[in-house]
Coordinates of C-alpha atoms (C1' of nucleotides) in Angstrom, one line a residue:
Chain A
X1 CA -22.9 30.9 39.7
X2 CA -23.5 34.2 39.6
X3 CA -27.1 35.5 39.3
X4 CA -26.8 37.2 35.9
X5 CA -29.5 38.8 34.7
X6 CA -30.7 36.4 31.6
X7 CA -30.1 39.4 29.2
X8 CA -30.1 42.9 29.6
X9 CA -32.3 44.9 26.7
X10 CA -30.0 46.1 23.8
X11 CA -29.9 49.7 25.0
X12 CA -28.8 48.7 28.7
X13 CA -26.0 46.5 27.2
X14 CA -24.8 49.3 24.7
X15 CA -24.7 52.4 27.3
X16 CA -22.8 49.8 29.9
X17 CA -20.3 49.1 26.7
X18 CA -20.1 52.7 26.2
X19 CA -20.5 53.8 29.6
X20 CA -17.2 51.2 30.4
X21 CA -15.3 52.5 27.4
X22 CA -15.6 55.8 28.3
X23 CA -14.7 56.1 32.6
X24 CA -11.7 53.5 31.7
X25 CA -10.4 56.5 29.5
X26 CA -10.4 54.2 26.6
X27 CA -12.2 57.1 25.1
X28 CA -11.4 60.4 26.3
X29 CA -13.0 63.5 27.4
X30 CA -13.2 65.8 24.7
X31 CA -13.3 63.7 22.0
X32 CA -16.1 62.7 20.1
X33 CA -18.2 59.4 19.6
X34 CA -18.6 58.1 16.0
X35 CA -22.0 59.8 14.3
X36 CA -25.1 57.6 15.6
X37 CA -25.6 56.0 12.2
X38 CA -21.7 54.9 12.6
X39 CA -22.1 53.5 15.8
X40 CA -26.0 51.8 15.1
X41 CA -23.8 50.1 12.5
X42 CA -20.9 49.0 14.2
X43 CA -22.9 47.5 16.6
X44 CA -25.6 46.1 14.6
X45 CA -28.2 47.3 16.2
X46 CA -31.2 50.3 14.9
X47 CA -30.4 54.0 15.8
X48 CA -33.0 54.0 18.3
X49 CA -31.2 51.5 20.4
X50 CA -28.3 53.7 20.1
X51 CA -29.9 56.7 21.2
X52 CA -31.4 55.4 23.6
X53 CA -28.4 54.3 25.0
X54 CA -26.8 57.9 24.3
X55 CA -29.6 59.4 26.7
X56 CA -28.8 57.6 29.5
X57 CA -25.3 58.5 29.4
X58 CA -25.9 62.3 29.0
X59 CA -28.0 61.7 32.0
X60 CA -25.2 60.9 34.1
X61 CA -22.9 63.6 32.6
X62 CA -21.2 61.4 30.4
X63 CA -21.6 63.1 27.2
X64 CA -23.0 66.0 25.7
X65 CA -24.8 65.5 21.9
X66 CA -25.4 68.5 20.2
X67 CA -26.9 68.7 16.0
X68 CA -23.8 68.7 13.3
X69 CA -21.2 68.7 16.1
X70 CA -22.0 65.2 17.4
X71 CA -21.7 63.6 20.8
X72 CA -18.7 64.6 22.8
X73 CA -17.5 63.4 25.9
X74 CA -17.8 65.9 28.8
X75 CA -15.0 66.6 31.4
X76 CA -14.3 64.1 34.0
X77 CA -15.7 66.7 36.7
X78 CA -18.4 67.2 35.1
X79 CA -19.7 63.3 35.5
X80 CA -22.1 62.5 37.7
X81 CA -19.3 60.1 39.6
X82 CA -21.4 59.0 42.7
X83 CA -24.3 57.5 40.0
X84 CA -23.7 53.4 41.4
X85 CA -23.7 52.2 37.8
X86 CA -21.0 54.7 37.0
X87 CA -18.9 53.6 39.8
X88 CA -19.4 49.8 38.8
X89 CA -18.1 50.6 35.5
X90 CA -15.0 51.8 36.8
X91 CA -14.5 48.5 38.5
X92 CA -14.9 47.0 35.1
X93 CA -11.6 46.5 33.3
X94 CA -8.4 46.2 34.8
X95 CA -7.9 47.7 38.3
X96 CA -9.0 51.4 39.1
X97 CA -6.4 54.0 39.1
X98 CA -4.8 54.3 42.9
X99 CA -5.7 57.9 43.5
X100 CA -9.4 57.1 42.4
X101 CA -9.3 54.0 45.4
X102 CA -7.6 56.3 47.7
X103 CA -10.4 59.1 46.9
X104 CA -13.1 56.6 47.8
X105 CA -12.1 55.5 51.1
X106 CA -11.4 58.8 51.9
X107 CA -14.9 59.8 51.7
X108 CA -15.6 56.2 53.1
X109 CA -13.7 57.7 56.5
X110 CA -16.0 60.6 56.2
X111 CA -19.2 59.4 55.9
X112 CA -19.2 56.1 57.2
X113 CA -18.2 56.9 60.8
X114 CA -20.5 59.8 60.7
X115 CA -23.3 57.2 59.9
X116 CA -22.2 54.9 63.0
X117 CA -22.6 57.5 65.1
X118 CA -25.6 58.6 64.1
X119 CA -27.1 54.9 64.1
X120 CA -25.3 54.1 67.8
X121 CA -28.0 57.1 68.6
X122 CA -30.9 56.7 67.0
X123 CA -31.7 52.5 66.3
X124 CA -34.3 51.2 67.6
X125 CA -34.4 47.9 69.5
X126 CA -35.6 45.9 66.2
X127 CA -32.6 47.5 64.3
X128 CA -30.4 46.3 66.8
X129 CA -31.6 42.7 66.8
X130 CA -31.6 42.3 63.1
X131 CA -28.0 43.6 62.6
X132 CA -27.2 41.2 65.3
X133 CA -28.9 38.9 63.3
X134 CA -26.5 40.1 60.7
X135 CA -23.5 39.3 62.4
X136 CA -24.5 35.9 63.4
X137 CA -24.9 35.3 59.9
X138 CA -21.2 36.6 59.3
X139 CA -19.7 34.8 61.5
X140 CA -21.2 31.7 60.6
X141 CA -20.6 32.1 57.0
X142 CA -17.2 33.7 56.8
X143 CA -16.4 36.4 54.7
X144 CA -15.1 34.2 52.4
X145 CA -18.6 32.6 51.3
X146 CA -21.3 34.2 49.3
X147 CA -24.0 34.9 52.6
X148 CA -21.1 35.5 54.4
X149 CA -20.7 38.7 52.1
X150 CA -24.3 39.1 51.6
X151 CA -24.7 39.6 55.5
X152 CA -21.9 41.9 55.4
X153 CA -24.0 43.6 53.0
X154 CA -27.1 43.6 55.4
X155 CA -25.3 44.4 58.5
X156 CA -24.0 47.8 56.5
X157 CA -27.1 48.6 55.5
X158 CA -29.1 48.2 58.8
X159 CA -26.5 51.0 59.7
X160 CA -27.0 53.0 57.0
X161 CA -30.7 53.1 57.6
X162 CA -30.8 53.7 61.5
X163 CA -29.6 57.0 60.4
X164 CA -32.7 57.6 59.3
X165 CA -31.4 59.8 56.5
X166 CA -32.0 58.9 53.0
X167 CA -29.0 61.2 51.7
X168 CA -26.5 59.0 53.7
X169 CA -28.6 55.6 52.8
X170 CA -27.7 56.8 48.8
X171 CA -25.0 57.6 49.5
X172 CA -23.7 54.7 51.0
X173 CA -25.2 52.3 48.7
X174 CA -23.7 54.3 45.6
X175 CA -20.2 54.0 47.6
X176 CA -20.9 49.9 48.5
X177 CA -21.3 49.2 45.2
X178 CA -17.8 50.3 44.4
X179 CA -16.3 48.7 47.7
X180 CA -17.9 45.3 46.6
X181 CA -15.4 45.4 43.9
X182 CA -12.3 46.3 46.0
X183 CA -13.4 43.4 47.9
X184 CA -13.3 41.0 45.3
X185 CA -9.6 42.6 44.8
X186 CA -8.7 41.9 48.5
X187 CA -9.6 38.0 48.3
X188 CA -8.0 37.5 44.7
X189 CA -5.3 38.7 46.1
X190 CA -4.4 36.7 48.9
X191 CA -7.0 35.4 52.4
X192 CA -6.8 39.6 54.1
X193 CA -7.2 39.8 57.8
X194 CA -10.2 38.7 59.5
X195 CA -12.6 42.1 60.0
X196 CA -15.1 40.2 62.1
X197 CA -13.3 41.5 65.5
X198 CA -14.0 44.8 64.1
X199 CA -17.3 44.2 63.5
X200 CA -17.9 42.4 66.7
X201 CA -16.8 46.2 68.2
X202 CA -19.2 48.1 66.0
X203 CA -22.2 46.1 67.1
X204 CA -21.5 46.4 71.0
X205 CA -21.2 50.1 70.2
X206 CA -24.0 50.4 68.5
X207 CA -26.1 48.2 71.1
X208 CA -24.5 50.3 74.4
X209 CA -25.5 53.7 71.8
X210 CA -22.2 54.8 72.9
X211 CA -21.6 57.0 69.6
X212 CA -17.5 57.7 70.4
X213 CA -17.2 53.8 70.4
X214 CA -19.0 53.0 67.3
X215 CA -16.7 55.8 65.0
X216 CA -13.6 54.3 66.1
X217 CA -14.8 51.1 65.7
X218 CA -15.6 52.0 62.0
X219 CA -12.7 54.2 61.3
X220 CA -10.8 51.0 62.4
X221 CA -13.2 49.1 60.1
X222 CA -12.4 51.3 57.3
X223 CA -8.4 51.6 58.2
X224 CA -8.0 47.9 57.4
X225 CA -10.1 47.9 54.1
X226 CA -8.2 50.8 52.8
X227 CA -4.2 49.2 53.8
X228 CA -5.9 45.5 52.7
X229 CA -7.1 46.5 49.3
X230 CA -3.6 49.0 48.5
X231 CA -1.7 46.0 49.1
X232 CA -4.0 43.6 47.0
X233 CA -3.6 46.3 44.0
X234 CA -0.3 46.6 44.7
X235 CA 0.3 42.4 44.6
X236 CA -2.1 42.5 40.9
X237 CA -0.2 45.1 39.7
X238 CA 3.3 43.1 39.6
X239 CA 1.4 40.5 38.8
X240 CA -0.2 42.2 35.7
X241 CA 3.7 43.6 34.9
X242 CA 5.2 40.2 35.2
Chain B
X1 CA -31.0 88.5 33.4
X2 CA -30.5 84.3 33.9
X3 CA -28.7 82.6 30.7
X4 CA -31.5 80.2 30.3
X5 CA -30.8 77.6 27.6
X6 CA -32.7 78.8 24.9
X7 CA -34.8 75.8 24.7
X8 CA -33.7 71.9 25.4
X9 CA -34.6 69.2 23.5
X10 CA -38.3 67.7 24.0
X11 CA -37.1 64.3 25.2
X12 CA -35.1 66.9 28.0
X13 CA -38.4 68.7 28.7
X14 CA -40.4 65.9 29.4
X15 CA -37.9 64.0 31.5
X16 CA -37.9 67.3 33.4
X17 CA -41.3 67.2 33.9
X18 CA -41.7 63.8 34.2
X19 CA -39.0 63.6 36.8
X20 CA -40.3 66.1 38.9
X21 CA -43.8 65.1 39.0
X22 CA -42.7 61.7 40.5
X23 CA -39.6 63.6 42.7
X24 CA -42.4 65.7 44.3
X25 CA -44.9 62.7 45.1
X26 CA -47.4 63.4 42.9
X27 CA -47.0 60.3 41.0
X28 CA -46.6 57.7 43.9
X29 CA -43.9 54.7 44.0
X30 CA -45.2 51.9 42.8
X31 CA -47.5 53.4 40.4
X32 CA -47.9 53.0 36.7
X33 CA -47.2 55.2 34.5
X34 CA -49.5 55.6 31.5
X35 CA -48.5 53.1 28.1
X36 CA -45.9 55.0 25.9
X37 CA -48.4 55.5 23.0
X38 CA -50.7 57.2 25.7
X39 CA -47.7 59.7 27.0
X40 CA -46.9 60.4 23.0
X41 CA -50.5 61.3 22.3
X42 CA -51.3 63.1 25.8
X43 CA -47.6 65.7 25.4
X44 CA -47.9 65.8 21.7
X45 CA -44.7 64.4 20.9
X46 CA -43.5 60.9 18.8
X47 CA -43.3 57.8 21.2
X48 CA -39.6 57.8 20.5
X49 CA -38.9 61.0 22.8
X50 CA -41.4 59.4 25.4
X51 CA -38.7 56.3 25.5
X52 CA -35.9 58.8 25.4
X53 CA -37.0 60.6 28.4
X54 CA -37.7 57.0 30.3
X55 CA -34.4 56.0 29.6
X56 CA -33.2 59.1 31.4
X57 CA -35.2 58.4 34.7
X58 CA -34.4 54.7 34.6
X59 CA -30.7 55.9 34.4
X60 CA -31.3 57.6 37.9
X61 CA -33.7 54.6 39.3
X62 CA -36.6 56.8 39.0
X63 CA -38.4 54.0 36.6
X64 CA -38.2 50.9 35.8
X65 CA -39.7 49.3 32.0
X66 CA -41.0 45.5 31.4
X67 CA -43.1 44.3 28.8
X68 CA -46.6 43.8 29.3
X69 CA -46.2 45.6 32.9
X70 CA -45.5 48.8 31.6
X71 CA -43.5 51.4 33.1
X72 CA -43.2 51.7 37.0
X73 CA -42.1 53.9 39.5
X74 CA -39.4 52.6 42.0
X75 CA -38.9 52.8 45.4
X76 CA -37.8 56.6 46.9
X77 CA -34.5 53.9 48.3
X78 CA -34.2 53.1 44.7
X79 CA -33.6 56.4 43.3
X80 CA -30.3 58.3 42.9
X81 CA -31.2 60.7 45.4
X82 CA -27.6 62.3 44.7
X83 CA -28.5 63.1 41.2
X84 CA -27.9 66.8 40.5
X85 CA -30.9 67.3 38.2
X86 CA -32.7 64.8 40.7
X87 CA -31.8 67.2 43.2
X88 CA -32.9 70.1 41.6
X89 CA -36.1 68.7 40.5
X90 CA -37.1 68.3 44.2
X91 CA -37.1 71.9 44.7
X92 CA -39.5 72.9 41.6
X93 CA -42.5 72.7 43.3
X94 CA -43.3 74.2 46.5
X95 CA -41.3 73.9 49.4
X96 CA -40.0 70.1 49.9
X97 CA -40.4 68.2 52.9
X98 CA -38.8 69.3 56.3
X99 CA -37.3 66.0 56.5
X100 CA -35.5 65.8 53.3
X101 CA -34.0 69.7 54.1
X102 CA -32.9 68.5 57.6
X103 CA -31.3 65.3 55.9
X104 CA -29.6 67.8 53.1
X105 CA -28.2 69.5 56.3
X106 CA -27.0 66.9 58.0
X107 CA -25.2 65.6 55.6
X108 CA -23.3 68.6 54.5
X109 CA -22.7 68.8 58.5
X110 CA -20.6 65.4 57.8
X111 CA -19.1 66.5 54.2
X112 CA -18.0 69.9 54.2
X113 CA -16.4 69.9 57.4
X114 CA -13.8 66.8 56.4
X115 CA -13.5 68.6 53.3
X116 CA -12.3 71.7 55.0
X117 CA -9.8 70.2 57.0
X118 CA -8.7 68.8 53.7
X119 CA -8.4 71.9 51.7
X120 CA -6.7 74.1 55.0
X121 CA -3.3 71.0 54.8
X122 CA -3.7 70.7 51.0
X123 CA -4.1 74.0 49.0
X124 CA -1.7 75.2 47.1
X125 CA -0.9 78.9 47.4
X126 CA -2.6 79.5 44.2
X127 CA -5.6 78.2 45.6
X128 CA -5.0 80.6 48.8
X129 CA -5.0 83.2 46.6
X130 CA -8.1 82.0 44.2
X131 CA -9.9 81.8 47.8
X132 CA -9.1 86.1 48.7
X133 CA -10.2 86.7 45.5
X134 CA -13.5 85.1 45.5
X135 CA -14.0 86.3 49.2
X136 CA -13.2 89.7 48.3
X137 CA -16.0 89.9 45.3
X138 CA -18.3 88.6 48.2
X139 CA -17.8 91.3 50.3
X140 CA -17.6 93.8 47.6
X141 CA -20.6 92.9 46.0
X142 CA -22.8 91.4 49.0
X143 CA -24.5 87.9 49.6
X144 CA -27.8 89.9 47.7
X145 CA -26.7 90.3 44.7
X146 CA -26.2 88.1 41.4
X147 CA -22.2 88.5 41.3
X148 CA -22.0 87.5 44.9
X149 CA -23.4 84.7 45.1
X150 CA -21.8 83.2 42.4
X151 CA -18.1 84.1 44.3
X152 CA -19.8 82.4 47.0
X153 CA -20.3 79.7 44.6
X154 CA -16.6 80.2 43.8
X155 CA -15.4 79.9 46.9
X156 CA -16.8 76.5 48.0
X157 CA -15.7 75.2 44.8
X158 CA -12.4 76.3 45.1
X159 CA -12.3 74.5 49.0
X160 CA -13.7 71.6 47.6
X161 CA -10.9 71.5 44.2
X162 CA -8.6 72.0 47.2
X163 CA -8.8 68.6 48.9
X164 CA -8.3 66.6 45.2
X165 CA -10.6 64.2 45.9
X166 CA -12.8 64.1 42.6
X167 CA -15.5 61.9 44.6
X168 CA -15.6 64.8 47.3
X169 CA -16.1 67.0 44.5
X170 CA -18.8 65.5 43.1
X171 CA -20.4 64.7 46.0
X172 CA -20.5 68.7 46.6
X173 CA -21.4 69.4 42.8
X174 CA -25.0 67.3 44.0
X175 CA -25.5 68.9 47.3
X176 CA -24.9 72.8 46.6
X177 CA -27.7 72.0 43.4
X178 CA -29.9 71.7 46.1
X179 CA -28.3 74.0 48.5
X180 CA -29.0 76.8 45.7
X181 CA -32.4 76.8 46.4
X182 CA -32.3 76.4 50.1
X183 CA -30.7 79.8 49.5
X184 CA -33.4 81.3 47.5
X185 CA -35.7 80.0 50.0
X186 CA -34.1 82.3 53.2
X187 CA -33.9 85.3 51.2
X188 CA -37.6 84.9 50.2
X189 CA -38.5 85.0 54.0
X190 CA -36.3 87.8 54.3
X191 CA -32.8 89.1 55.5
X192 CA -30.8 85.9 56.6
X193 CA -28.1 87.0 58.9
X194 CA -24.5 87.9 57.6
X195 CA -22.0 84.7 57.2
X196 CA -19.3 87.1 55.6
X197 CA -17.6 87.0 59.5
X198 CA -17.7 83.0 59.1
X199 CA -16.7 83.2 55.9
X200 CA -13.7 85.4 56.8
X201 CA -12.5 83.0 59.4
X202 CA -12.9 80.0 57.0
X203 CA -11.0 81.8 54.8
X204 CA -8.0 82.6 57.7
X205 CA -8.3 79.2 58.9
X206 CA -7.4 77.9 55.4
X207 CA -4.2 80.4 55.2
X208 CA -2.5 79.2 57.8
X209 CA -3.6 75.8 57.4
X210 CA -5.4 75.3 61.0
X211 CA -7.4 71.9 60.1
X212 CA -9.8 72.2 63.4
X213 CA -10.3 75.9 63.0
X214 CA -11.3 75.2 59.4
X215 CA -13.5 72.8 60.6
X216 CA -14.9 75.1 63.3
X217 CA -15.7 78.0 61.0
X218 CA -17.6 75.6 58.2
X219 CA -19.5 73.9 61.1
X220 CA -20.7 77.6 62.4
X221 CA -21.4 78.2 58.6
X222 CA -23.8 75.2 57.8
X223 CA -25.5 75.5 61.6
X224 CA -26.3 79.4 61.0
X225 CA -27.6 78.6 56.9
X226 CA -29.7 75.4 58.4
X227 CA -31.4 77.3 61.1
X228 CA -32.3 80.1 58.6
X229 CA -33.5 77.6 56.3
X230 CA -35.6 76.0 58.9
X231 CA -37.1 79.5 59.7
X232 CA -37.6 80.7 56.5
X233 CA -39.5 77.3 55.5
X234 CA -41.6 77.7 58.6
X235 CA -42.2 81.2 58.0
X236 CA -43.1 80.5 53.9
X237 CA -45.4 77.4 55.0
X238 CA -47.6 80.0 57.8
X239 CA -47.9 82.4 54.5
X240 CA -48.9 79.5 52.6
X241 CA -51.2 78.4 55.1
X242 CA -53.0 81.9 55.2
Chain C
dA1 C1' -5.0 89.6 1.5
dA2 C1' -8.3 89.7 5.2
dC3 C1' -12.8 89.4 6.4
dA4 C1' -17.8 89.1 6.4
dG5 C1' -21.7 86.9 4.6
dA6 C1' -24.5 83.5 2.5
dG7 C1' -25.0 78.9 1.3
dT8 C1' -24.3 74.1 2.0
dA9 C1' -23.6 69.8 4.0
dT10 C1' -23.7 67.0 8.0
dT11 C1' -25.4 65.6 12.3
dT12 C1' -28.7 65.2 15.9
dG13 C1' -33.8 65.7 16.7
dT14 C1' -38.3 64.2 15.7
dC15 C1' -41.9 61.5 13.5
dT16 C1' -44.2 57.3 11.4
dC17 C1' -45.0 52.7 10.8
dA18 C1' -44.1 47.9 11.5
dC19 C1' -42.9 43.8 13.7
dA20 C1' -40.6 41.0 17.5
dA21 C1' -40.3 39.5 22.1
dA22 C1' -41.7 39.1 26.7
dT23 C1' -45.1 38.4 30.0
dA24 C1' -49.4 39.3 32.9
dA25 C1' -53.9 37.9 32.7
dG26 C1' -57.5 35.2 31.3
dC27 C1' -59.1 30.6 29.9
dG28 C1' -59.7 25.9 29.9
dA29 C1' -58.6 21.1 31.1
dG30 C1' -57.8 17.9 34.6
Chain D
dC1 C1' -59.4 24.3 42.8
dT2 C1' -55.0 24.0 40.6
dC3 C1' -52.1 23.8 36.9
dG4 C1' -50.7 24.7 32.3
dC5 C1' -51.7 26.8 27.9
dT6 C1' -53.3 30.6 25.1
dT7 C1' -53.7 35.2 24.1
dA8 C1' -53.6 40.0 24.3
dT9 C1' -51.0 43.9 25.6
dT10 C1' -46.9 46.4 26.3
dT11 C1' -42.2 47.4 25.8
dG12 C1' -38.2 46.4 22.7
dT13 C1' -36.2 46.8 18.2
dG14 C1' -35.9 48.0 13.4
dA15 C1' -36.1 50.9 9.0
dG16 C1' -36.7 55.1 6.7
dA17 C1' -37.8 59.9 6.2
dC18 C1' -37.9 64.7 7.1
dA19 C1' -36.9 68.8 10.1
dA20 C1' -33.9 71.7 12.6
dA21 C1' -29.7 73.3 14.0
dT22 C1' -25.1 74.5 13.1
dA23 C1' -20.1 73.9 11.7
dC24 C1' -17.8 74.5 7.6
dT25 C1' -16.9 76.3 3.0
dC26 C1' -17.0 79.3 -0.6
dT27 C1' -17.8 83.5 -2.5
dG28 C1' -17.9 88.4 -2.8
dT29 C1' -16.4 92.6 -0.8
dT30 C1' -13.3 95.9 1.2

DNA sequence: AACAGAGTATTTGTCTCACAAATAAGCGAG
DNA sequence: CTCGCTTATTTGTGAGACAAATACTCTGTT
């Protein structure tokens, strides 16, 4: 079971539903959201839940609210897309569009590989140990259990903060929280291949500080993500036709 | 003369102010923030623009709201450091840390490279000739002025459109927010040297579609704008220290 | 008929008051 | 001293009213 949160306070719930309804392009850009007395209605709940809802999208660039003209929806480039929650919500209904997976692990092959070098350079000894910690963990787990993935998590993240920049730490965990939903596609789709080889390389990179070694080792990494998860969208997306 | 909004809302003031006073440390992590009656009655305003505004931070991690607890603020790995306005905010004050700057640096050194290598085997001749244009305003109306800087502005934007990858884009939108005021920062220490000649060959690099030259030219960009930076912080923090 | 201006209606913005729900802290029993 | 209950405080939600801004309409003028 899932660790849900027990229940989310009214105006959390209502900007996800929004939030959801609006990156899916169920609603969108340029159109406008019914008048806040509409919507308080609709959803039975006060106008300040609404509203306060409202705010939190116009804080990621969602929407724009202006007196007599309403609340509009702003341009997709003007949306704040690297906000986690944002990129959750796009994972929310059906499968993403393919360019929008193909523009994130382009950017994955950017950053991510910049990070591994940067981490093969500067870990300490203790960062070493615990992401070797990490991949015990993995590869006593599998991928395919719920630690397994949570040490995955870990061992990422150990990377991420050996950089010792806090930009590529947000960055990275704004980007993971996408991934974590094209791996969900990847096993629903059929067992993909086993990355732990992969990861095995990263680690003795990363341990020897030999910087060269650890980017291939995660462009490798991210290679097989990127052809795995095409090929799981392309498998749900007959399915979904059928 | 700047085309300041005339005058945002309140809840948008105080979020402002809010935000920055806990982006620039002054209100430590982990800390409290005063009861929503006592924020209403302390900036004047009804206690439903004081929840308005939290809602905002809690939308970029900044906060976080329970009952009885009261309103907190998060972890600095918590927070959307890629936030545009969360960006901004960081460079209200005075200077921000040297650390953070070098980060900002570092990571452009990883972005804007890929995403010139992108833009020199993607653009479309319509882009090519979007790109002379804005180059040419540059050197017509100098790096000094108002109008020039916003080609400059132009032309990174245009690059960036160039590889159509939205999540690139947006990535960019965050970091030249910040980069702005890096900018303001060099030409307050005084005359930062000339990058119309790197410019230029960014610009021929992207014409006849040379990936690694493209590359080249926006590495020699960012190195010479994060040494001047570095100088000019250095330089601004003796004068402050005086 | 085209246009400019004032007026109006609608929508968000702000304020007030009230109560519900959750929970941290204090209290008391064992 | 520990555990469980009570309670007080704080956020969460609700209802209604008025203010402010502005898109729209309607009128009067050219």
């Amino acid at each position: 079971m899932i660790a849900r949160k027990r229940e989310a306070p009214a105006h959390v719930a209502l900007a996800r539903r929004l939030g959801v309804s609006i990156v899916t392009g169920e609603r969108p850009p340029g159109s406008a959201l019914p008048g806040e007395i509409d919507l308080a209605e609709s959803f039975g709940v006060a106008r300040s839940v609404i509203r306060e809802a409202l705010r939190m999208l116009s804080g990621k660039g969602l929407v724009v609210s202006k007196p007599k003209s309403g609340t509009r929806i702003r341009e997709r480039h003007e949306w704040n897309l690297l906000d986690p929650q944002l990129l959750g919500w796009m994972f929310e209904g059906a499968a993403p569009p393919l360019t929008f997976v193909r523009s994130l692990f382009q950017l994955r092959l950017i950053v991510e590989p910049a990070a591994a070098e940067l981490a093969a350079r500067q870990r300490t000894p203790r960062q070493l140990s615990r992401l070797g910690y990490a991949l015990e963990e993995m590869t006593s787990y599998g991928l395919d259990s719920e630690p397994g993935r949570a040490a995955d998590q870990q061992f990422h993240a150990i990377i991420l903060k050996a950089t010792s920049n806090e930009l590529l730490v947000s960055l990275s965990a704004s980007i993971s929280a996408a991934v974590r939903w094209t791996t969900l596609f990847k096993w629903r789709a059929g067992e993909p291949r086993d990355s732990l080889p992969e990861h095995q390389r990263l680690f003795d990179a990363i341990a020897r500080s030999d910087a060269a070694a650890a980017r291939a080792a995660t462009v490798g990494l991210i290679g097989q993500a990127a052809l795995d998860t095409e090929q799981a969208i392309a498998k749900l997306g007959e399915a979904e036709v059928a």
